[in-house]
Amino acid sequence: MPRYTAPVKDTLFVLDAVAGLYHHGNVPGFASVSPDLVEAVLNEGGKFCSEVLAPLNLPGDRQGCTRHPDGSVTAPDGFRDAYQQFCDGGWGGLIADEHHGGQGLPYTIGAVLQEYIAASNMAFGMYPGLSEGAQAAIDVVGTPEQKAKYLPPMVHGRWTGTMNLTEPQCGTDLGLIRTRAEPQADGRWSITGTKIFISAGEHDLSENIIHLVLAKTPGAPDSVKGISLFLVPKFMVGDDGSLGARNGVSCGSIEHKMGIHANATCVMNYDGATGYLLGEEMKGLAAMFIMMNAARLGVGIQGLAQADAAYQNAVDYAKNRQQGRSLTGAKNPDGKADPIIVHPDVRRMLMDARSYTEGMRALVLWSAIRVDLARKSPEPEARELADDLISLLTPVIKGYGTDRGYEVATNCQQVLGGHGYIAEWGMDQFVRDARIAMIYEGTNGIQALDLVGRKLGAKGGRGTQAWLGQVGGDIAAATDERLAFITAPLSAALGDVQAGILWLLQNGMTNPDNAGAGATAFMRMMGHVALGHMWLKMAGAALAALDAGAADPDFMQAKLTTARFFAARVLPETSGLRAQLEAGAETVMAMPAEMF
């Protein structure tokens, strides 16, 4: 049975030394955030994840969800009780507004718990995770009456939420949706259509499910400009908050998937269901993007989480599995073989996993602070800068983060050799669950296109220049010669990214296929530099701690060793990626379709 231990110690280091959690006391929600409080929350959250959620992960995957003849769905054994413990512990309301019954903690703390939950049981985490996104959309564009009626029970977890975008004939191109909304005399709307791939669309964990549904109204343009967003409850809700009759929405089937079996991914049928306009008519896509942007950050966290869970189990195996002898002489002379962690190629995979997971955790939490600042900073300039940075980095966190997360999960499965391919060890689940993160909430190819086609040049390239300036500024400020091992390769990698941006400006406009053909390579380049930036920060903090007589010098030395690995073996990849980018579209687009 695989195991999971929440990386609380590493998280606390990152929050303090990299994210700067305790330097924003003037931002609402931060004043009461002390190191003691954060450590207590993380320890309790980690304990819940390791003791309650992780033991359900493998059996939940094997059992899956069950759809019954009446269209109802039950989650795997143990999930309902675990969800009740989740609600009773207040975990769903950790970052929600206190006016709606939440605890009002920073989004950054919520991002930590997202990682722990996804690493211990990704499928379980999707039930409350989608609900948080729905709450965010209602909170931003809902009427005061809608907020008062729907948000408190959703924050408590008695009700959950979903997002309904995809239909059989359309995924990324939402202008093709066919779901219709007809106005009714009483101001409500009648929703008719079919949605697919709806995570947590039907289940037995909560009393009610609040669906947010994209649909087109009569006379609306037959494009994305004609899309509106509607709130469609599973059970009708009275003025006093009581539940009434079942609405005209049902689960037609559950998708049979490669992974995340314990989450009900549903085909949802809307047969004249009663809905309520959420936000303005024909402004639905902008409202739904409130959910989607939050979800994309959450999916990036899922990539990190699956990689870390796989890494922890691969390390356990590598320390105990004895096969062969070390190339430099026996390390376990009393045994017939050495543990496989002595072998360089096993070490290569484990060090790559470690450098990614710790670097990605730092990037996620550094970025999460930007989310908090963009939402709540009392300083307009700080809000603007934070929003520019998180807008730029969101496709990188989602796209690069999940690409690399899947690679790490696969390599950690490889560490176990044949046992990694055997289901009882659970490594196959980490690989299968990590795979979906590269696909949903916008495939990673779409994330790369979004990055090069929109985000780099948004607002005159203001966010791009700000990020390049911060990375370059931190390199220049790192004058300690002991950091030269990372400042030199990071500076070269940053130069590759800057050259890539210039190449895209010169060649992407004249031939958009050039940008499309090189987008994924550029996203990976930028991801490497973003993690390298974090490793520079962590290495500097580790050196400072050692100079000050760190209480745990081994922890800090491990940080420096991992930073050296990333600097020497990952950052140099940007030169090859730059060559791929600058190769242009010719070899990609030359062959006629009929020749494939």
Coordinates of C-alpha atoms in Angstrom, one line a residue:
M1 CA 0.0 0.0 0.0
P2 CA 1.5 3.4 -1.0
R3 CA 1.9 6.0 1.7
Y4 CA 1.9 9.8 1.9
T5 CA 3.4 12.2 4.4
A6 CA 2.6 15.9 4.0
P7 CA 5.9 17.9 3.4
V8 CA 5.1 20.4 6.2
K9 CA 8.7 21.2 7.0
D10 CA 9.5 22.0 3.4
T11 CA 6.3 24.0 3.0
L12 CA 7.1 26.1 6.1
F13 CA 10.6 26.9 4.7
V14 CA 9.1 28.0 1.4
L15 CA 6.4 30.1 2.9
D16 CA 8.9 32.0 5.0
A17 CA 12.1 32.1 2.9
V18 CA 10.6 32.3 -0.6
A19 CA 7.0 33.3 -0.6
G20 CA 7.4 35.9 2.2
L21 CA 4.1 35.0 3.8
Y22 CA 4.7 37.0 6.9
H23 CA 5.7 40.3 5.1
H24 CA 2.2 41.4 4.2
G25 CA 0.5 42.3 7.4
N26 CA -1.2 45.3 5.7
V27 CA -3.2 42.9 3.4
P28 CA -6.6 41.8 4.7
G29 CA -6.4 38.2 6.0
F30 CA -2.7 38.3 6.7
A31 CA -2.6 40.2 10.0
S32 CA -3.6 37.2 12.0
V33 CA -1.3 34.8 10.2
S34 CA 1.5 33.9 12.5
P35 CA 4.1 31.1 12.1
D36 CA 2.6 29.2 15.0
L37 CA -0.9 29.4 13.4
V38 CA 0.3 28.3 10.0
E39 CA 2.3 25.4 11.4
A40 CA -0.7 24.2 13.4
V41 CA -3.0 24.4 10.4
L42 CA -0.5 22.6 8.1
N43 CA 0.2 19.9 10.7
E44 CA -3.5 19.2 11.2
G45 CA -4.2 19.3 7.5
G46 CA -1.3 17.1 6.8
K47 CA -2.5 14.6 9.4
F48 CA -6.0 14.5 8.0
C49 CA -4.6 13.9 4.5
S50 CA -2.1 11.2 5.6
E51 CA -4.4 9.4 8.0
V52 CA -7.9 9.8 6.5
L53 CA -7.5 10.5 2.7
A54 CA -4.4 8.6 1.7
P55 CA -5.7 5.2 2.9
L56 CA -8.8 5.7 0.7
N57 CA -6.8 6.5 -2.5
L58 CA -5.9 3.1 -3.8
P59 CA -9.2 1.3 -2.8
G60 CA -11.2 4.2 -4.1
D61 CA -9.4 4.0 -7.4
R62 CA -10.1 0.3 -7.7
Q63 CA -13.8 0.6 -6.7
G64 CA -14.7 3.7 -8.5
C65 CA -18.0 5.4 -8.5
T66 CA -21.4 3.7 -9.1
R67 CA -24.3 5.1 -11.1
H68 CA -27.7 3.6 -10.3
P69 CA -30.7 3.2 -12.5
D70 CA -32.3 6.3 -11.2
G71 CA -29.3 8.4 -12.2
S72 CA -27.9 8.8 -8.7
V73 CA -24.2 8.2 -8.1
T74 CA -22.4 6.9 -5.0
A75 CA -18.8 7.6 -4.3
P76 CA -16.4 4.8 -3.2
D77 CA -16.6 3.3 0.3
G78 CA -15.3 5.6 2.9
F79 CA -15.5 8.8 0.9
R80 CA -18.8 10.0 2.4
D81 CA -17.4 9.7 6.0
A82 CA -14.1 11.3 4.9
Y83 CA -16.0 14.2 3.4
Q84 CA -18.0 14.7 6.5
Q85 CA -14.8 14.9 8.5
F86 CA -13.5 17.4 5.9
C87 CA -16.5 19.6 6.5
D88 CA -16.5 19.2 10.3
G89 CA -12.8 20.2 10.3
G90 CA -13.7 23.4 8.5
W91 CA -11.2 22.7 5.7
G92 CA -13.6 23.7 2.9
G93 CA -14.0 27.2 4.4
L94 CA -10.4 27.8 5.2
I95 CA -10.0 30.7 2.7
A96 CA -13.6 31.6 2.2
D97 CA -14.9 35.0 3.2
E98 CA -15.9 35.3 6.8
H99 CA -19.2 36.9 5.8
H100 CA -20.2 33.6 4.2
G101 CA -19.0 31.5 7.1
G102 CA -15.4 31.0 6.1
Q103 CA -12.2 31.5 8.1
G104 CA -10.8 34.2 5.8
L105 CA -7.2 32.9 5.6
P106 CA -5.1 33.8 2.6
Y107 CA -5.4 31.9 -0.6
T108 CA -1.8 30.9 -0.1
I109 CA -2.7 28.7 2.8
G110 CA -5.5 27.1 0.7
A111 CA -3.0 26.4 -2.0
V112 CA -0.9 24.4 0.5
L113 CA -3.9 22.3 1.5
Q114 CA -4.8 21.8 -2.1
E115 CA -1.4 20.2 -2.6
Y116 CA -1.7 17.9 0.4
I117 CA -5.2 16.8 -0.5
A118 CA -4.4 16.2 -4.1
A119 CA -1.2 14.2 -3.2
S120 CA -3.1 12.0 -0.7
N121 CA -6.2 11.5 -2.8
M122 CA -6.6 13.6 -5.9
A123 CA -10.0 12.2 -6.8
F124 CA -11.4 13.1 -3.4
G125 CA -10.0 16.6 -3.6
M126 CA -11.9 17.3 -6.8
Y127 CA -15.3 17.2 -5.0
P128 CA -14.6 20.3 -2.8
G129 CA -12.0 21.7 -5.2
L130 CA -14.6 22.3 -8.0
S131 CA -16.9 23.7 -5.4
E132 CA -14.4 26.4 -4.4
G133 CA -14.2 27.6 -8.0
A134 CA -18.0 27.8 -8.2
Q135 CA -18.0 29.8 -5.0
A136 CA -15.5 32.2 -6.4
A137 CA -17.6 32.9 -9.5
I138 CA -20.8 33.4 -7.5
D139 CA -19.0 35.7 -5.1
V140 CA -17.7 37.9 -7.9
V141 CA -20.6 38.2 -10.3
G142 CA -23.6 36.9 -8.3
T143 CA -26.3 39.2 -6.9
P144 CA -26.5 39.8 -3.1
E145 CA -29.5 37.5 -2.9
Q146 CA -27.6 34.7 -4.8
K147 CA -24.6 35.1 -2.5
A148 CA -26.7 35.0 0.6
K149 CA -28.6 31.9 -0.5
Y150 CA -25.9 29.8 -2.0
L151 CA -22.5 30.7 -0.5
P152 CA -22.9 29.8 3.2
P153 CA -24.0 26.2 2.6
M154 CA -21.3 25.8 -0.1
V155 CA -18.6 27.2 2.2
H156 CA -19.7 24.8 4.9
G157 CA -19.6 21.9 2.4
R158 CA -23.3 20.9 2.8
W159 CA -23.6 21.9 -0.9
T160 CA -21.0 21.5 -3.6
G161 CA -20.5 23.1 -7.0
T162 CA -19.5 22.3 -10.6
M163 CA -18.5 24.0 -13.8
N164 CA -20.3 22.9 -17.0
L165 CA -18.5 23.9 -20.2
T166 CA -17.8 21.0 -22.5
E167 CA -20.3 19.4 -24.9
P168 CA -19.9 16.4 -27.2
Q169 CA -19.1 18.7 -30.2
C170 CA -17.0 21.3 -28.5
G171 CA -14.2 21.5 -25.9
T172 CA -11.7 24.4 -26.4
D173 CA -13.9 26.1 -29.0
L174 CA -16.8 27.1 -26.7
G175 CA -18.4 29.2 -29.4
L176 CA -19.8 25.8 -30.6
I177 CA -22.0 25.1 -27.6
R178 CA -25.6 24.2 -28.2
T179 CA -27.1 24.3 -24.7
R180 CA -30.0 26.8 -24.8
A181 CA -31.5 29.0 -22.1
E182 CA -35.1 30.2 -22.7
P183 CA -36.4 33.1 -20.6
Q184 CA -39.5 32.4 -18.4
A185 CA -42.2 34.8 -17.3
D186 CA -41.0 34.8 -13.7
G187 CA -37.5 35.9 -14.5
R188 CA -36.0 32.4 -14.4
W189 CA -34.6 30.5 -17.3
S190 CA -35.2 27.0 -18.8
I191 CA -31.9 25.2 -19.6
T192 CA -31.8 22.4 -22.1
G193 CA -28.7 20.6 -23.4
T194 CA -26.0 18.1 -22.7
K195 CA -22.7 18.6 -21.0
I196 CA -19.8 16.1 -20.8
F197 CA -16.7 15.6 -18.7
I198 CA -18.4 17.2 -15.7
S199 CA -16.2 16.4 -12.6
A200 CA -18.3 15.7 -9.5
G201 CA -21.4 16.2 -11.5
E202 CA -23.4 13.8 -9.4
H203 CA -22.6 12.1 -6.1
D204 CA -23.8 11.4 -2.6
L205 CA -21.4 13.5 -0.6
S206 CA -23.4 16.7 -0.2
E207 CA -27.1 17.6 0.1
N208 CA -27.2 19.6 -3.0
I209 CA -25.1 20.4 -6.1
I210 CA -25.0 23.8 -7.6
H211 CA -24.1 23.6 -11.3
L212 CA -22.7 26.6 -13.2
V213 CA -23.7 26.1 -16.8
L214 CA -22.7 27.9 -20.0
A215 CA -25.6 28.3 -22.4
K216 CA -26.8 30.6 -25.2
T217 CA -29.9 32.8 -25.0
P218 CA -32.4 33.5 -27.9
G219 CA -30.9 35.9 -30.4
A220 CA -27.4 35.8 -28.9
P221 CA -24.5 35.7 -31.4
D222 CA -23.5 32.2 -32.4
S223 CA -20.0 32.6 -31.0
V224 CA -18.3 33.0 -27.6
K225 CA -19.7 36.5 -27.4
G226 CA -23.2 35.0 -27.1
I227 CA -22.5 32.8 -24.1
S228 CA -24.2 33.4 -20.7
L229 CA -23.7 31.7 -17.4
F230 CA -26.5 30.1 -15.3
L231 CA -26.8 28.8 -11.8
V232 CA -28.7 25.5 -11.9
P233 CA -29.3 23.7 -8.6
K234 CA -29.8 19.9 -8.4
F235 CA -32.6 20.5 -5.9
M236 CA -34.6 23.7 -5.9
V237 CA -33.8 26.1 -3.1
G238 CA -36.6 27.9 -1.2
D239 CA -36.3 31.5 0.0
D240 CA -35.5 30.2 3.5
G241 CA -32.7 28.0 2.1
S242 CA -34.7 24.8 2.4
L243 CA -34.4 22.2 -0.4
G244 CA -37.4 21.5 -2.6
A245 CA -38.2 19.4 -5.6
R246 CA -35.5 17.8 -7.9
N247 CA -34.6 20.0 -10.8
G248 CA -34.6 18.9 -14.4
V249 CA -30.9 17.9 -14.4
S250 CA -29.6 14.4 -14.2
C251 CA -26.5 12.2 -14.7
G252 CA -26.9 10.3 -18.0
S253 CA -23.7 8.2 -17.5
I254 CA -20.3 8.2 -15.8
E255 CA -17.3 8.3 -18.1
H256 CA -15.0 5.3 -18.0
K257 CA -11.6 6.9 -17.6
M258 CA -7.9 6.2 -17.4
G259 CA -7.6 7.6 -13.9
I260 CA -9.3 9.6 -11.1
H261 CA -11.8 6.7 -10.9
A262 CA -13.1 7.8 -7.5
N263 CA -14.4 11.1 -8.9
A264 CA -17.6 11.0 -10.8
T265 CA -17.0 12.4 -14.3
C266 CA -20.5 12.7 -15.6
V267 CA -22.5 13.3 -18.7
M268 CA -25.1 15.8 -17.5
N269 CA -28.5 16.2 -19.2
Y270 CA -30.5 19.4 -18.7
D271 CA -34.1 18.9 -19.7
G272 CA -35.8 22.2 -19.2
A273 CA -34.0 22.6 -15.9
T274 CA -34.7 25.8 -14.0
G275 CA -31.7 28.2 -14.0
Y276 CA -30.8 31.6 -12.8
L277 CA -28.7 34.1 -14.8
L278 CA -25.3 34.6 -13.0
G279 CA -23.8 37.9 -13.9
E280 CA -24.8 39.7 -17.1
E281 CA -26.4 38.1 -20.2
M282 CA -23.8 37.2 -22.9
K283 CA -20.9 37.9 -20.4
G284 CA -20.8 34.2 -19.3
L285 CA -17.4 33.3 -20.5
A286 CA -15.7 36.1 -18.6
A287 CA -17.6 34.9 -15.5
M288 CA -16.7 31.3 -16.0
F289 CA -13.0 32.3 -16.4
I290 CA -13.1 33.2 -12.8
M291 CA -13.5 29.5 -12.1
M292 CA -11.2 28.4 -14.9
N293 CA -8.2 30.5 -13.9
A294 CA -8.5 29.3 -10.3
A295 CA -8.9 25.8 -11.6
R296 CA -5.8 26.1 -13.8
L297 CA -3.7 27.0 -10.8
G298 CA -5.3 24.1 -9.0
V299 CA -4.5 21.7 -11.8
G300 CA -0.9 22.8 -11.7
I301 CA -0.9 22.0 -8.0
Q302 CA -2.3 18.5 -8.9
G303 CA 0.7 17.9 -11.2
L304 CA 3.1 18.8 -8.3
A305 CA 1.0 16.7 -5.9
Q306 CA 1.1 13.5 -7.9
A307 CA 4.8 13.9 -8.5
D308 CA 5.5 14.3 -4.8
A309 CA 3.4 11.3 -3.8
A310 CA 5.2 9.2 -6.4
Y311 CA 8.6 10.5 -5.3
Q312 CA 7.9 9.7 -1.7
N313 CA 7.1 6.1 -2.5
A314 CA 10.0 5.7 -5.0
V315 CA 12.4 6.9 -2.3
D316 CA 11.0 4.3 0.1
Y317 CA 11.5 1.6 -2.4
A318 CA 14.9 2.7 -3.5
K319 CA 16.2 2.6 0.1
N320 CA 15.0 -0.9 0.7
R321 CA 15.1 -2.8 -2.6
Q322 CA 18.5 -4.6 -2.9
Q323 CA 19.7 -5.3 -6.4
G324 CA 23.3 -5.4 -7.7
R325 CA 26.4 -3.7 -6.3
S326 CA 27.5 -0.1 -6.4
L327 CA 29.8 0.7 -9.3
T328 CA 32.3 2.0 -6.7
G329 CA 32.2 -0.9 -4.4
A330 CA 29.8 -2.6 -2.0
K331 CA 27.8 -0.2 0.2
N332 CA 26.0 -3.0 2.0
P333 CA 28.8 -5.6 2.6
D334 CA 26.8 -7.7 5.0
G335 CA 24.1 -8.3 2.4
K336 CA 24.2 -10.0 -1.0
A337 CA 23.3 -6.7 -2.8
D338 CA 23.2 -3.0 -2.3
P339 CA 20.0 -0.9 -2.1
I340 CA 19.2 0.5 -5.5
I341 CA 19.5 4.1 -4.3
V342 CA 23.3 3.7 -4.7
H343 CA 23.0 3.4 -8.5
P344 CA 23.6 6.7 -10.4
D345 CA 20.6 6.2 -12.8
V346 CA 18.2 5.7 -10.0
R347 CA 19.7 8.7 -8.2
R348 CA 19.2 10.7 -11.5
M349 CA 15.5 10.0 -11.5
L350 CA 15.1 10.7 -7.8
M351 CA 17.1 13.9 -7.9
D352 CA 15.1 15.1 -10.9
A353 CA 11.9 14.4 -9.0
R354 CA 13.2 16.1 -5.9
S355 CA 14.4 19.2 -7.8
Y356 CA 11.0 19.5 -9.6
T357 CA 8.7 19.0 -6.6
E358 CA 10.6 21.3 -4.3
G359 CA 11.1 23.9 -7.0
M360 CA 7.5 23.7 -8.2
R361 CA 6.2 24.0 -4.6
A362 CA 8.2 27.2 -4.3
L363 CA 6.8 28.6 -7.6
V364 CA 3.2 27.7 -6.6
L365 CA 3.4 29.4 -3.2
W366 CA 5.4 32.4 -4.5
S367 CA 2.6 32.8 -7.1
A368 CA -0.1 32.2 -4.6
I369 CA 1.1 35.2 -2.7
R370 CA 0.6 37.2 -6.0
V371 CA -3.0 35.9 -6.1
D372 CA -3.6 37.2 -2.6
L373 CA -2.0 40.6 -3.4
A374 CA -3.9 40.9 -6.6
R375 CA -7.2 40.4 -4.8
K376 CA -6.6 42.2 -1.5
S377 CA -3.6 44.5 -1.4
P378 CA -4.6 48.0 -0.3
E379 CA -1.9 49.4 -2.7
P380 CA -3.1 49.8 -6.3
E381 CA 0.4 49.4 -7.7
A382 CA 0.9 46.2 -5.8
R383 CA -2.4 44.8 -7.0
E384 CA -1.5 45.6 -10.6
L385 CA 1.9 44.1 -10.5
A386 CA 0.7 41.0 -8.7
D387 CA -2.1 40.5 -11.3
D388 CA 0.3 41.0 -14.2
L389 CA 2.7 38.3 -12.8
I390 CA 0.1 35.7 -11.9
S391 CA -1.7 36.2 -15.3
L392 CA 1.7 35.5 -17.0
L393 CA 2.6 32.6 -14.9
T394 CA -0.8 30.8 -14.8
P395 CA -0.3 28.9 -18.1
V396 CA 3.3 28.0 -17.1
I397 CA 2.1 26.6 -13.7
K398 CA -0.6 24.6 -15.4
G399 CA 1.2 23.6 -18.6
Y400 CA 4.8 23.2 -17.6
G401 CA 3.9 22.1 -14.1
T402 CA 1.7 19.2 -15.2
D403 CA 4.0 18.2 -18.1
R404 CA 6.9 17.8 -15.6
G405 CA 4.6 16.3 -12.9
Y406 CA 3.7 13.5 -15.2
E407 CA 7.3 12.9 -16.3
V408 CA 8.3 12.7 -12.6
A409 CA 5.5 10.3 -11.8
T410 CA 6.5 8.1 -14.7
N411 CA 10.2 8.1 -13.7
C412 CA 9.3 7.3 -10.1
Q413 CA 7.3 4.3 -11.4
Q414 CA 10.4 3.4 -13.3
V415 CA 12.4 3.3 -10.1
L416 CA 10.3 0.4 -8.9
G417 CA 11.0 -1.5 -12.1
G418 CA 8.6 -4.4 -12.6
H419 CA 6.9 -3.7 -9.3
G420 CA 6.1 -0.2 -10.5
Y421 CA 3.9 -1.8 -13.2
I422 CA 2.1 -4.0 -10.7
A423 CA -1.1 -2.5 -9.4
E424 CA -0.7 -3.5 -5.8
W425 CA 2.2 -1.0 -5.4
G426 CA 0.0 1.9 -6.5
M427 CA 2.6 3.6 -8.7
D428 CA 0.4 3.1 -11.7
Q429 CA -2.3 5.3 -10.1
F430 CA 0.0 8.2 -9.6
V431 CA 0.9 8.0 -13.3
R432 CA -2.7 7.6 -14.5
D433 CA -4.0 10.4 -12.2
A434 CA -1.2 12.8 -13.2
R435 CA -2.1 12.3 -16.9
I436 CA -5.5 14.0 -16.7
A437 CA -3.9 17.2 -15.3
M438 CA -2.2 17.7 -18.7
I439 CA -5.5 17.6 -20.4
Y440 CA -8.4 19.2 -18.5
E441 CA -8.9 22.9 -17.9
G442 CA -7.3 23.6 -21.3
T443 CA -4.8 21.1 -22.7
N444 CA -1.2 22.0 -22.3
G445 CA -0.9 22.8 -25.9
I446 CA -3.6 25.4 -25.4
Q447 CA -1.7 26.7 -22.3
A448 CA 1.4 27.2 -24.4
L449 CA -0.5 29.0 -27.1
D450 CA -2.1 31.2 -24.5
L451 CA 1.3 32.0 -23.1
V452 CA 2.9 33.0 -26.4
G453 CA -0.2 34.4 -28.1
R454 CA -1.7 36.4 -25.3
K455 CA 0.1 36.5 -22.1
L456 CA 3.6 37.6 -23.3
G457 CA 2.2 40.7 -25.0
A458 CA -0.7 41.5 -22.7
K459 CA -0.9 45.1 -21.7
G460 CA 2.1 45.9 -23.9
G461 CA 4.1 43.2 -22.4
R462 CA 4.0 44.8 -18.9
G463 CA 3.8 41.5 -17.0
T464 CA 6.6 39.9 -19.1
Q465 CA 8.9 42.8 -18.5
A466 CA 8.1 42.8 -14.8
W467 CA 8.9 39.0 -14.5
L468 CA 12.1 39.3 -16.5
G469 CA 13.1 42.2 -14.4
Q470 CA 12.5 40.4 -11.2
V471 CA 14.5 37.3 -12.3
G472 CA 17.3 39.4 -13.7
G473 CA 17.3 41.6 -10.6
D474 CA 17.6 38.7 -8.2
I475 CA 20.5 37.2 -10.3
A476 CA 22.3 40.5 -10.1
A477 CA 21.7 40.8 -6.4
A478 CA 23.1 37.4 -5.7
T479 CA 26.7 38.5 -5.3
D480 CA 27.8 35.8 -2.9
E481 CA 30.3 33.8 -4.9
R482 CA 28.9 30.6 -3.3
L483 CA 25.8 31.1 -5.5
A484 CA 27.8 31.2 -8.8
F485 CA 26.8 27.6 -9.4
I486 CA 23.3 28.7 -10.1
T487 CA 23.5 32.4 -11.0
A488 CA 25.6 31.6 -14.1
P489 CA 23.4 28.9 -15.7
L490 CA 20.3 30.8 -14.6
S491 CA 21.5 33.9 -16.3
A492 CA 22.2 31.9 -19.5
A493 CA 18.8 30.3 -19.4
L494 CA 17.2 33.7 -18.9
G495 CA 19.1 34.9 -21.9
D496 CA 17.6 32.0 -23.9
V497 CA 14.1 33.0 -22.8
Q498 CA 14.7 36.6 -23.8
A499 CA 16.1 35.6 -27.1
G500 CA 13.0 33.4 -27.6
I501 CA 10.7 36.2 -26.9
L502 CA 12.5 38.4 -29.5
W503 CA 12.4 35.6 -32.0
L504 CA 8.6 35.2 -31.5
L505 CA 8.1 38.9 -31.9
Q506 CA 10.0 38.9 -35.2
N507 CA 8.7 35.6 -36.6
G508 CA 5.4 34.9 -35.0
M509 CA 3.6 38.0 -36.4
T510 CA 4.7 37.3 -40.0
N511 CA 3.8 33.6 -39.7
P512 CA 1.5 32.6 -36.8
D513 CA 2.4 29.0 -37.3
N514 CA 5.9 29.8 -36.1
A515 CA 4.5 30.8 -32.8
G516 CA 2.3 27.7 -32.7
A517 CA 5.1 25.3 -33.6
G518 CA 7.4 26.7 -30.9
A519 CA 4.9 27.4 -28.1
T520 CA 5.5 24.2 -26.1
A521 CA 9.3 24.6 -26.3
F522 CA 9.0 28.2 -25.1
M523 CA 6.7 27.3 -22.3
R524 CA 9.2 24.6 -21.1
M525 CA 12.0 27.1 -21.3
M526 CA 10.1 29.6 -19.2
G527 CA 9.2 26.9 -16.8
H528 CA 12.8 25.9 -16.3
V529 CA 13.7 29.6 -15.6
A530 CA 10.8 30.1 -13.3
L531 CA 11.9 27.1 -11.2
G532 CA 15.5 28.2 -11.5
H533 CA 14.5 31.5 -10.0
M534 CA 12.9 29.7 -7.1
W535 CA 16.0 27.6 -6.6
L536 CA 18.2 30.7 -6.5
K537 CA 15.9 32.1 -3.7
M538 CA 16.0 28.8 -1.8
A539 CA 19.8 28.4 -2.2
G540 CA 20.3 31.9 -0.9
A541 CA 18.0 31.3 2.1
A542 CA 19.8 28.0 2.9
L543 CA 23.2 29.6 2.8
A544 CA 22.0 32.4 5.1
A545 CA 20.5 29.9 7.5
L546 CA 23.7 27.9 7.6
D547 CA 25.8 31.0 8.2
A548 CA 23.4 31.9 11.1
G549 CA 23.8 28.4 12.7
A550 CA 20.7 26.7 11.4
A551 CA 19.0 24.3 13.8
D552 CA 18.8 21.7 11.0
P553 CA 21.9 22.0 8.9
D554 CA 21.2 18.8 7.0
F555 CA 18.0 20.2 5.7
M556 CA 19.7 23.3 4.4
Q557 CA 22.6 21.3 2.9
A558 CA 20.1 19.1 1.1
K559 CA 18.5 22.3 -0.4
L560 CA 21.9 23.4 -1.7
T561 CA 22.7 20.0 -3.1
T562 CA 19.3 19.8 -4.9
A563 CA 19.8 23.4 -6.2
R564 CA 23.2 22.3 -7.7
F565 CA 21.5 19.4 -9.4
F566 CA 18.8 21.6 -11.0
A567 CA 21.4 24.2 -12.0
A568 CA 23.7 21.7 -13.6
R569 CA 21.3 19.2 -15.2
V570 CA 18.0 21.0 -15.9
L571 CA 18.7 24.7 -16.7
P572 CA 21.1 23.8 -19.6
E573 CA 18.1 22.3 -21.4
T574 CA 16.9 25.8 -22.4
S575 CA 19.6 26.0 -25.1
G576 CA 18.2 23.0 -26.9
L577 CA 14.6 24.2 -26.4
R578 CA 15.6 27.5 -27.9
A579 CA 17.0 25.7 -31.0
Q580 CA 13.6 23.9 -31.3
L581 CA 11.8 27.2 -31.1
E582 CA 13.9 28.9 -33.6
A583 CA 13.6 26.0 -36.1
G584 CA 10.2 27.5 -36.9
A585 CA 7.2 25.9 -38.4
E586 CA 8.5 24.7 -41.7
T587 CA 9.4 21.1 -40.7
V588 CA 6.2 20.9 -38.6
M589 CA 3.8 22.1 -41.3
A590 CA 5.5 21.0 -44.5
M591 CA 3.8 17.6 -44.9
P592 CA 0.3 17.6 -46.5
A593 CA -2.4 16.1 -44.3
E594 CA -3.1 13.3 -46.7
M595 CA 0.5 12.1 -46.4
F596 CA 0.1 11.3 -42.7

